[in-house]
Amino acid sequence: MTTEHAPRPWRDPDLPVAERVEALLAEMTLEEKVAQLGSRWIGKDKGATGAAGPEPEESHNVAPMEDEFTGAPALEEASRHGLGHLTRIYGSYPVTIAEGTAELIRQQRIVMASSRLGIPALVHEECLTGFTAYGATVYPSATAWGATFDPDLIERMATAIGRDMSALGVHQGLSPVLDVVRDYRWGRVEEAISEDPYLVSRVAAAYVRGLQGAGIIATLKHFAGYSASRGARNHGPVPMGRRELLDVILPPFETAVLEAGAGSVMNSYSDIDGVPAGADPWLLTELLRDEWGFTGTVVSDYWAVPFLSGNHGVAADAGHAGVLALTAGIDVELPDTIGYGDNLVSRVRSGEVDEAYVDRAARRALLQKAELGLLDEGWTPESTVAGAAELDLDSAGNRALARELAEKSVVLLDAGTALPLAGPARIAVVGPTAADARTFLGCYAFPNHVLPRYPGVEDGIEMPDAVTALRAELPGSEIVYEAGCPVRGDDRSGFAAAVAAAESADVCLAFVGDLAGMFGEGTSGEGCDAADLRLPGVQADLVEALLSTGKPVVVVVVSGRPYALGEFAGRTAGLVQAFMPGEEGGAAIAGVLSGRVQPSGKLPVQIPRHPGGQPGTYLQPRLGAVHLGVSNLDPTPLYAFGHGRSYTTFAVGDLRISDTSVPTDGEFTVTVRLSNTGARDGAEVVQLYLTDPVAEVTRPVIQLAGFQRVELAAGAAADVTFRVHTDRTAYTGRALRRIVDAGELRISVGTSAADLPCTGSVTLTGKTRETGSGRRLATPVEVVHADS
């Protein structure tokens, strides 16, 4: 129990934070310091005594191998010396705001009353597509964020998410995901922003700024290499060299740390070349802290510490795993204390591990608590939720933001002959993603993430499906619907009715794609990896049946990953890609189809032509990206990275490069004129690519180095100028040092990786130069609109 005591220096908010933390550490016992490195997930224990929320009716894991970890102690016992984190109070059950805040107060009061020092716990929640809580707005998926090419919009979204979380007493959000897509078959592509590290860097840094600006610690995950697992299997080993790791995987994390000041990092589950990330001191300490200067906390992904023993086999038991994780640089174990806690205490006392490692981690954890005000005299959990009763987690403002993001993320691959729809009298809407709004949501959206446990509970938010949205969008058209087939499985019993509906209509809209789930319960999502890139189930066969009618068929793919669409190329009357567009996705897609919404989304991942052949992304050297005749397999995608059409037309021209040669430590500008040559207002994304034709090691044929989304009225024009420092050309050379070398640098500007009408070059002169930790990570862009 908490005892009465005189005011202590660490409770004084007027003292410097570092001084307060050192005073607290000096007062703490070993057990109390170790306790700050642990956590407790009461919501995992379905039906735990006193916990809020209904009893689940169905078995459904929301974290990997969740059922393997049972028998955790009651919260009173778990926090007898204190506690670092409370896990997912709102994100484990469908609870109302009143129930959730009451549960938060209850748990915090137990933590404070059970220990000598009475230090509150830090509360963390998931927040990838919005606050993962019942009744909270579900925004589009991270891949949809990438499709907007609009970091400012993503920052606004993250600010709204953080504001809602902060109002409910939450301190840390387990987002964003910075994994660069390397294989489209991986189930968690939907959680990733893009296959390009620069696009990931800009969007993720914006998310971090927005979330932390609202008072929530952002957590960068999964550090690092998780998305490159062999065979795209979740948690699979990563056969990656250090150079690819440094040049492709790590730059988004570096940017989010150095530019956005991210407060926390979460380790990857995978091993890289045999070394699990959670036990890698080079990754978690030497690189992250010593080189990049990161000062926040490293938290384990759920059960990543005991996985070092049970899954990786690099530790003899959970206690040994705790030692490896702590010494490598993991500060806090989530979601429950298994490898840390008493295991660490006994190993410190036996001399197996130096107490300095405990002090190092506890200092970092306590610094964050002090900065959040949790160590202040008089802090109460009630004060953190004082305004919660008036909070609307799915407010009109949130929904408007979700709608804007959804509309800007929809990618028009090909307008064909039917788009925008010209008010057809009869429309057949066919396909399994048309009448199930859950297909618009990612696997971490509460309705897909938690509610499968509670089949009788309503979704908690309004999310019109595509059929409903189309009927509202096109009131003058008769709209008939047939599912045709389910998302998964081989049930073709609905084909005949779907074909009949198409034959009787003026145009058919075929909605196909994914239903997100967890660990094999969906076609996309965590643990829902794909064997190949053909549409799931028999959906491709359904599209073939519809095309065989001879009626115009517009295919709308609503998915978490890109699917191979080559078999339909040139045969559809229109082709649209929507990456899980969230609760407002139905209206957004309907608006794009009708023409009310001017499409402006761009592909953050390629659309493959063929479903197999070990799918690869656009960042490939010549032998990986170009069909040279040395293999019968053509890697050319159906639609390139950055592709996306509009109902107006744009021209990119008048290339101006400021210098023909610059030193290897210099800077130059690239300017183009963007013109809206069509009859409608619209937006285009101007994209700058660089090519290094001769280097120490093989380099990508092209790589994105800058981009800018530009809104232009019909007939208007603007000059777009990229300021390129030579740091932006740096790569990891043979000595595994990042260098800028002399020689030709080719420059291409356009509207996708395959549409680059402006080309030129600059010669870099002088000696090869190593770039340090202060290298430029961004390409500033200026837009000057021409006089009307």
GROMACS .gro file of N, CA, C and O in nm, residues 500-588:
model
  356
  500ALA      N    1  -2.655  -1.294  -6.467
  500ALA     CA    2  -2.787  -1.249  -6.513
  500ALA      C    3  -2.808  -1.101  -6.484
  500ALA      O    4  -2.863  -1.027  -6.566
  501ALA      N    5  -2.762  -1.058  -6.365
  501ALA     CA    6  -2.775  -0.917  -6.331
  501ALA      C    7  -2.693  -0.830  -6.426
  501ALA      O    8  -2.738  -0.724  -6.471
  502ALA      N    9  -2.573  -0.874  -6.459
  502ALA     CA   10  -2.488  -0.799  -6.551
  502ALA      C   11  -2.551  -0.792  -6.689
  502ALA      O   12  -2.549  -0.687  -6.756
  503GLU      N   13  -2.606  -0.902  -6.735
  503GLU     CA   14  -2.665  -0.907  -6.869
  503GLU      C   15  -2.786  -0.815  -6.881
  503GLU      O   16  -2.815  -0.763  -6.990
  504SER      N   17  -2.857  -0.792  -6.772
  504SER     CA   18  -2.976  -0.708  -6.776
  504SER      C   19  -2.947  -0.561  -6.750
  504SER      O   20  -3.039  -0.479  -6.750
  505ALA      N   21  -2.818  -0.526  -6.728
  505ALA     CA   22  -2.781  -0.390  -6.690
  505ALA      C   23  -2.710  -0.318  -6.804
  505ALA      O   24  -2.662  -0.380  -6.900
  506ASP      N   25  -2.704  -0.187  -6.793
  506ASP     CA   26  -2.627  -0.106  -6.888
  506ASP      C   27  -2.478  -0.111  -6.858
  506ASP      O   28  -2.395  -0.101  -6.949
  507VAL      N   29  -2.445  -0.124  -6.734
  507VAL     CA   30  -2.306  -0.134  -6.692
  507VAL      C   31  -2.300  -0.217  -6.566
  507VAL      O   32  -2.394  -0.217  -6.485
  508CYS      N   33  -2.190  -0.291  -6.550
  508CYS     CA   34  -2.170  -0.374  -6.430
  508CYS      C   35  -2.050  -0.321  -6.353
  508CYS      O   36  -1.944  -0.294  -6.410
  509LEU      N   37  -2.068  -0.304  -6.224
  509LEU     CA   38  -1.960  -0.265  -6.133
  509LEU      C   39  -1.922  -0.386  -6.051
  509LEU      O   40  -2.001  -0.433  -5.969
  510ALA      N   41  -1.803  -0.438  -6.074
  510ALA     CA   42  -1.757  -0.560  -6.005
  510ALA      C   43  -1.665  -0.521  -5.890
  510ALA      O   44  -1.553  -0.472  -5.913
  511PHE      N   45  -1.711  -0.541  -5.768
  511PHE     CA   46  -1.633  -0.509  -5.648
  511PHE      C   47  -1.569  -0.637  -5.595
  511PHE      O   48  -1.638  -0.729  -5.552
  512VAL      N   49  -1.436  -0.641  -5.599
  512VAL     CA   50  -1.363  -0.759  -5.555
  512VAL      C   51  -1.251  -0.715  -5.461
  512VAL      O   52  -1.222  -0.596  -5.447
  513GLY      N   53  -1.187  -0.812  -5.394
  513GLY     CA   54  -1.075  -0.776  -5.307
  513GLY      C   55  -1.067  -0.857  -5.180
  513GLY      O   56  -1.081  -0.980  -5.181
  514ASP      N   57  -1.048  -0.789  -5.068
  514ASP     CA   58  -1.012  -0.853  -4.941
  514ASP      C   59  -1.115  -0.829  -4.831
  514ASP      O   60  -1.190  -0.731  -4.834
  515LEU      N   61  -1.109  -0.916  -4.733
  515LEU     CA   62  -1.171  -0.894  -4.602
  515LEU      C   63  -1.060  -0.915  -4.500
  515LEU      O   64  -1.004  -1.025  -4.489
  516ALA      N   65  -1.025  -0.809  -4.429
  516ALA     CA   66  -0.912  -0.816  -4.335
  516ALA      C   67  -0.948  -0.898  -4.213
  516ALA      O   68  -1.063  -0.900  -4.167
  517GLY      N   69  -0.850  -0.964  -4.159
  517GLY     CA   70  -0.866  -1.042  -4.036
  517GLY      C   71  -0.732  -1.064  -3.971
  517GLY      O   72  -0.631  -1.006  -4.010
  518MET      N   73  -0.731  -1.151  -3.871
  518MET     CA   74  -0.609  -1.180  -3.796
  518MET      C   75  -0.579  -1.329  -3.802
  518MET      O   76  -0.666  -1.413  -3.783
  519PHE      N   77  -0.454  -1.362  -3.833
  519PHE     CA   78  -0.401  -1.498  -3.822
  519PHE      C   79  -0.487  -1.600  -3.897
  519PHE      O   80  -0.537  -1.697  -3.840
  520GLY      N   81  -0.504  -1.573  -4.026
  520GLY     CA   82  -0.575  -1.666  -4.113
  520GLY      C   83  -0.724  -1.649  -4.119
  520GLY      O   84  -0.790  -1.720  -4.197
  521GLU      N   85  -0.779  -1.556  -4.042
  521GLU     CA   86  -0.925  -1.536  -4.045
  521GLU      C   87  -0.970  -1.444  -4.157
  521GLU      O   88  -1.089  -1.425  -4.178
  522GLY      N   89  -0.875  -1.383  -4.228
  522GLY     CA   90  -0.907  -1.296  -4.340
  522GLY      C   91  -0.817  -1.325  -4.457
  522GLY      O   92  -0.735  -1.419  -4.454
  523THR      N   93  -0.830  -1.245  -4.562
  523THR     CA   94  -0.741  -1.258  -4.677
  523THR      C   95  -0.630  -1.155  -4.673
  523THR      O   96  -0.539  -1.159  -4.757
  524SER      N   97  -0.636  -1.063  -4.582
  524SER     CA   98  -0.534  -0.960  -4.562
  524SER      C   99  -0.528  -0.931  -4.414
  524SER      O  100  -0.625  -0.949  -4.342
  525GLY      N  101  -0.410  -0.888  -4.368
  525GLY     CA  102  -0.395  -0.856  -4.228
  525GLY      C  103  -0.285  -0.939  -4.163
  525GLY      O  104  -0.221  -1.023  -4.227
  526GLU      N  105  -0.264  -0.915  -4.036
  526GLU     CA  106  -0.157  -0.983  -3.963
  526GLU      C  107  -0.179  -1.134  -3.964
  526GLU      O  108  -0.283  -1.183  -3.921
  527GLY      N  109  -0.079  -1.206  -4.012
  527GLY     CA  110  -0.091  -1.351  -4.019
  527GLY      C  111  -0.179  -1.400  -4.131
  527GLY      O  112  -0.213  -1.519  -4.136
  528CYS      N  113  -0.216  -1.312  -4.225
  528CYS     CA  114  -0.300  -1.350  -4.340
  528CYS      C  115  -0.219  -1.330  -4.467
  528CYS      O  116  -0.247  -1.240  -4.549
  529ASP      N  117  -0.116  -1.410  -4.483
  529ASP     CA  118  -0.026  -1.399  -4.598
  529ASP      C  119  -0.085  -1.475  -4.716
  529ASP      O  120  -0.169  -1.565  -4.700
  530ALA      N  121  -0.042  -1.439  -4.835
  530ALA     CA  122  -0.099  -1.497  -4.957
  530ALA      C  123   0.005  -1.585  -5.027
  530ALA      O  124   0.122  -1.551  -5.033
  531ALA      N  125  -0.043  -1.698  -5.083
  531ALA     CA  126   0.047  -1.785  -5.157
  531ALA      C  127   0.087  -1.724  -5.290
  531ALA      O  128   0.198  -1.747  -5.340
  532ASP      N  129  -0.004  -1.647  -5.350
  532ASP     CA  130   0.027  -1.577  -5.474
  532ASP      C  131  -0.062  -1.453  -5.480
  532ASP      O  132  -0.132  -1.422  -5.384
  533LEU      N  133  -0.058  -1.382  -5.592
  533LEU     CA  134  -0.127  -1.254  -5.602
  533LEU      C  135  -0.250  -1.259  -5.691
  533LEU      O  136  -0.292  -1.156  -5.745
  534ARG      N  137  -0.310  -1.377  -5.706
  534ARG     CA  138  -0.439  -1.385  -5.773
  534ARG      C  139  -0.546  -1.342  -5.672
  534ARG      O  140  -0.531  -1.362  -5.551
  535LEU      N  141  -0.652  -1.280  -5.720
  535LEU     CA  142  -0.760  -1.240  -5.630
  535LEU      C  143  -0.804  -1.358  -5.545
  535LEU      O  144  -0.809  -1.472  -5.594
  536PRO      N  145  -0.836  -1.336  -5.417
  536PRO     CA  146  -0.870  -1.447  -5.328
  536PRO      C  147  -0.992  -1.527  -5.375
  536PRO      O  148  -1.082  -1.474  -5.442
  537GLY      N  149  -0.994  -1.652  -5.335
  537GLY     CA  150  -1.108  -1.738  -5.365
  537GLY      C  151  -1.131  -1.751  -5.515
  537GLY      O  152  -1.036  -1.771  -5.593
  538VAL      N  153  -1.257  -1.739  -5.554
  538VAL     CA  154  -1.294  -1.752  -5.696
  538VAL      C  155  -1.332  -1.618  -5.755
  538VAL      O  156  -1.403  -1.611  -5.857
  539GLN      N  157  -1.284  -1.510  -5.696
  539GLN     CA  158  -1.322  -1.377  -5.743
  539GLN      C  159  -1.274  -1.349  -5.885
  539GLN      O  160  -1.343  -1.283  -5.964
  540ALA      N  161  -1.155  -1.397  -5.920
  540ALA     CA  162  -1.106  -1.378  -6.057
  540ALA      C  163  -1.196  -1.450  -6.156
  540ALA      O  164  -1.224  -1.398  -6.266
  541ASP      N  165  -1.244  -1.567  -6.118
  541ASP     CA  166  -1.336  -1.640  -6.206
  541ASP      C  167  -1.468  -1.565  -6.220
  541ASP      O  168  -1.530  -1.566  -6.327
  542LEU      N  169  -1.512  -1.501  -6.114
  542LEU     CA  170  -1.635  -1.421  -6.120
  542LEU      C  171  -1.617  -1.306  -6.219
  542LEU      O  172  -1.706  -1.280  -6.302
  543VAL      N  173  -1.503  -1.237  -6.212
  543VAL     CA  174  -1.478  -1.127  -6.306
  543VAL      C  175  -1.477  -1.179  -6.449
  543VAL      O  176  -1.534  -1.117  -6.541
  544GLU      N  177  -1.415  -1.295  -6.471
  544GLU     CA  178  -1.414  -1.355  -6.605
  544GLU      C  179  -1.556  -1.382  -6.653
  544GLU      O  180  -1.590  -1.356  -6.770
  545ALA      N  181  -1.640  -1.433  -6.566
  545ALA     CA  182  -1.778  -1.463  -6.604
  545ALA      C  183  -1.852  -1.336  -6.640
  545ALA      O  184  -1.933  -1.334  -6.735
  546LEU      N  185  -1.826  -1.228  -6.568
  546LEU     CA  186  -1.893  -1.101  -6.597
  546LEU      C  187  -1.842  -1.042  -6.729
  546LEU      O  188  -1.921  -0.991  -6.810
  547LEU      N  189  -1.712  -1.052  -6.754
  547LEU     CA  190  -1.657  -1.001  -6.879
  547LEU      C  191  -1.712  -1.077  -6.999
  547LEU      O  192  -1.729  -1.020  -7.108
  548SER      N  193  -1.740  -1.205  -6.980
  548SER     CA  194  -1.790  -1.287  -7.090
  548SER      C  195  -1.929  -1.246  -7.135
  548SER      O  196  -1.973  -1.288  -7.244
  549THR      N  197  -2.000  -1.165  -7.057
  549THR     CA  198  -2.134  -1.120  -7.097
  549THR      C  199  -2.128  -1.019  -7.210
  549THR      O  200  -2.228  -0.994  -7.278
  550GLY      N  201  -2.015  -0.957  -7.230
  550GLY     CA  202  -2.004  -0.853  -7.331
  550GLY      C  203  -2.052  -0.717  -7.284
  550GLY      O  204  -2.038  -0.618  -7.357
  551LYS      N  205  -2.107  -0.708  -7.165
  551LYS     CA  206  -2.149  -0.580  -7.111
  551LYS      C  207  -2.029  -0.505  -7.055
  551LYS      O  208  -1.930  -0.567  -7.013
  552PRO      N  209  -2.034  -0.372  -7.051
  552PRO     CA  210  -1.923  -0.296  -6.991
  552PRO      C  211  -1.909  -0.333  -6.842
  552PRO      O  212  -2.006  -0.325  -6.766
  553VAL      N  213  -1.788  -0.373  -6.804
  553VAL     CA  214  -1.761  -0.412  -6.665
  553VAL      C  215  -1.650  -0.322  -6.609
  553VAL      O  216  -1.539  -0.319  -6.662
  554VAL      N  217  -1.684  -0.247  -6.505
  554VAL     CA  218  -1.586  -0.168  -6.431
  554VAL      C  219  -1.545  -0.249  -6.309
  554VAL      O  220  -1.630  -0.290  -6.229
  555VAL      N  221  -1.416  -0.276  -6.296
  555VAL     CA  222  -1.367  -0.354  -6.183
  555VAL      C  223  -1.314  -0.259  -6.077
  555VAL      O  224  -1.229  -0.174  -6.105
  556VAL      N  225  -1.365  -0.274  -5.955
  556VAL     CA  226  -1.321  -0.196  -5.839
  556VAL      C  227  -1.257  -0.292  -5.741
  556VAL      O  228  -1.324  -0.379  -5.685
  557VAL      N  229  -1.127  -0.278  -5.720
  557VAL     CA  230  -1.054  -0.364  -5.627
  557VAL      C  231  -1.042  -0.291  -5.494
  557VAL      O  232  -0.983  -0.183  -5.486
  558VAL      N  233  -1.101  -0.349  -5.390
  558VAL     CA  234  -1.092  -0.294  -5.254
  558VAL      C  235  -1.008  -0.393  -5.174
  558VAL      O  236  -1.057  -0.500  -5.137
  559SER      N  237  -0.883  -0.360  -5.149
  559SER     CA  238  -0.792  -0.460  -5.096
  559SER      C  239  -0.687  -0.401  -5.005
  559SER      O  240  -0.667  -0.279  -5.001
  560GLY      N  241  -0.618  -0.490  -4.935
  560GLY     CA  242  -0.507  -0.448  -4.850
  560GLY      C  243  -0.374  -0.458  -4.919
  560GLY      O  244  -0.278  -0.393  -4.879
  561ARG      N  245  -0.365  -0.540  -5.021
  561ARG     CA  246  -0.244  -0.556  -5.101
  561ARG      C  247  -0.278  -0.539  -5.248
  561ARG      O  248  -0.394  -0.550  -5.287
  562PRO      N  249  -0.179  -0.514  -5.334
  562PRO     CA  250  -0.207  -0.511  -5.477
  562PRO      C  251  -0.219  -0.653  -5.531
  562PRO      O  252  -0.138  -0.740  -5.497
  563TYR      N  253  -0.319  -0.677  -5.612
  563TYR     CA  254  -0.335  -0.807  -5.676
  563TYR      C  255  -0.299  -0.798  -5.823
  563TYR      O  256  -0.312  -0.692  -5.886
  564ALA      N  257  -0.255  -0.910  -5.878
  564ALA     CA  258  -0.220  -0.916  -6.020
  564ALA      C  259  -0.347  -0.909  -6.103
  564ALA      O  260  -0.436  -0.993  -6.090
  565LEU      N  261  -0.353  -0.810  -6.191
  565LEU     CA  262  -0.474  -0.786  -6.271
  565LEU      C  263  -0.446  -0.798  -6.420
  565LEU      O  264  -0.529  -0.757  -6.503
  566GLY      N  265  -0.332  -0.856  -6.456
  566GLY     CA  266  -0.295  -0.866  -6.596
  566GLY      C  267  -0.394  -0.941  -6.682
  566GLY      O  268  -0.411  -0.909  -6.800
  567GLU      N  269  -0.461  -1.040  -6.625
  567GLU     CA  270  -0.556  -1.118  -6.705
  567GLU      C  271  -0.677  -1.037  -6.747
  567GLU      O  272  -0.751  -1.077  -6.838
  568PHE      N  273  -0.699  -0.921  -6.683
  568PHE     CA  274  -0.813  -0.836  -6.719
  568PHE      C  275  -0.771  -0.714  -6.800
  568PHE      O  276  -0.856  -0.634  -6.841
  569ALA      N  277  -0.641  -0.698  -6.823
  569ALA     CA  278  -0.589  -0.578  -6.889
  569ALA      C  279  -0.652  -0.560  -7.027
  569ALA      O  280  -0.657  -0.653  -7.108
  570GLY      N  281  -0.700  -0.438  -7.053
  570GLY     CA  282  -0.758  -0.406  -7.181
  570GLY      C  283  -0.896  -0.462  -7.206
  570GLY      O  284  -0.953  -0.444  -7.315
  571ARG      N  285  -0.954  -0.526  -7.108
  571ARG     CA  286  -1.084  -0.591  -7.126
  571ARG      C  287  -1.194  -0.528  -7.042
  571ARG      O  288  -1.311  -0.558  -7.061
  572THR      N  289  -1.156  -0.444  -6.947
  572THR     CA  290  -1.256  -0.382  -6.860
  572THR      C  291  -1.297  -0.246  -6.916
  572THR      O  292  -1.227  -0.186  -6.996
  573ALA      N  293  -1.412  -0.198  -6.870
  573ALA     CA  294  -1.460  -0.065  -6.909
  573ALA      C  295  -1.414   0.040  -6.810
  573ALA      O  296  -1.455   0.157  -6.819
  574GLY      N  297  -1.330   0.003  -6.716
  574GLY     CA  298  -1.276   0.092  -6.615
  574GLY      C  299  -1.214   0.009  -6.505
  574GLY      O  300  -1.255  -0.105  -6.481
  575LEU      N  301  -1.112   0.065  -6.439
  575LEU     CA  302  -1.042  -0.010  -6.335
  575LEU      C  303  -1.003   0.087  -6.224
  575LEU      O  304  -0.939   0.189  -6.248
  576VAL      N  305  -1.045   0.053  -6.101
  576VAL     CA  306  -1.023   0.139  -5.984
  576VAL      C  307  -0.961   0.056  -5.872
  576VAL      O  308  -1.000  -0.060  -5.850
  577GLN      N  309  -0.865   0.115  -5.801
  577GLN     CA  310  -0.804   0.052  -5.685
  577GLN      C  311  -0.828   0.137  -5.561
  577GLN      O  312  -0.799   0.257  -5.560
  578ALA      N  313  -0.885   0.075  -5.456
  578ALA     CA  314  -0.903   0.142  -5.327
  578ALA      C  315  -0.837   0.056  -5.221
  578ALA      O  316  -0.871  -0.062  -5.207
  579PHE      N  317  -0.742   0.114  -5.148
  579PHE     CA  318  -0.672   0.041  -5.043
  579PHE      C  319  -0.745   0.061  -4.910
  579PHE      O  320  -0.720   0.157  -4.839
  580MET      N  321  -0.840  -0.028  -4.879
  580MET     CA  322  -0.914  -0.027  -4.753
  580MET      C  323  -0.942   0.116  -4.706
  580MET      O  324  -0.877   0.168  -4.616
  581PRO      N  325  -1.041   0.182  -4.768
  581PRO     CA  326  -1.060   0.326  -4.752
  581PRO      C  327  -1.134   0.369  -4.626
  581PRO      O  328  -1.169   0.487  -4.614
  582GLY      N  329  -1.162   0.279  -4.532
  582GLY     CA  330  -1.219   0.320  -4.404
  582GLY      C  331  -1.369   0.336  -4.406
  582GLY      O  332  -1.438   0.302  -4.504
  583GLU      N  333  -1.422   0.389  -4.296
  583GLU     CA  334  -1.567   0.395  -4.277
  583GLU      C  335  -1.637   0.483  -4.380
  583GLU      O  336  -1.756   0.464  -4.407
  584GLU      N  337  -1.568   0.578  -4.438
  584GLU     CA  338  -1.625   0.665  -4.541
  584GLU      C  339  -1.588   0.617  -4.681
  584GLU      O  340  -1.610   0.688  -4.780
  585GLY      N  341  -1.536   0.496  -4.691
  585GLY     CA  342  -1.490   0.445  -4.819
  585GLY      C  343  -1.599   0.426  -4.921
  585GLY      O  344  -1.578   0.447  -5.041
  586GLY      N  345  -1.718   0.385  -4.878
  586GLY     CA  346  -1.827   0.363  -4.972
  586GLY      C  347  -1.863   0.489  -5.047
  586GLY      O  348  -1.874   0.490  -5.171
  587ALA      N  349  -1.880   0.599  -4.975
  587ALA     CA  350  -1.913   0.726  -5.038
  587ALA      C  351  -1.799   0.777  -5.124
  587ALA      O  352  -1.822   0.836  -5.231
  588ALA      N  353  -1.675   0.755  -5.081
  588ALA     CA  354  -1.560   0.800  -5.158
  588ALA      C  355  -1.552   0.727  -5.292
  588ALA      O  356  -1.531   0.790  -5.397
   0.00000   0.00000   0.00000
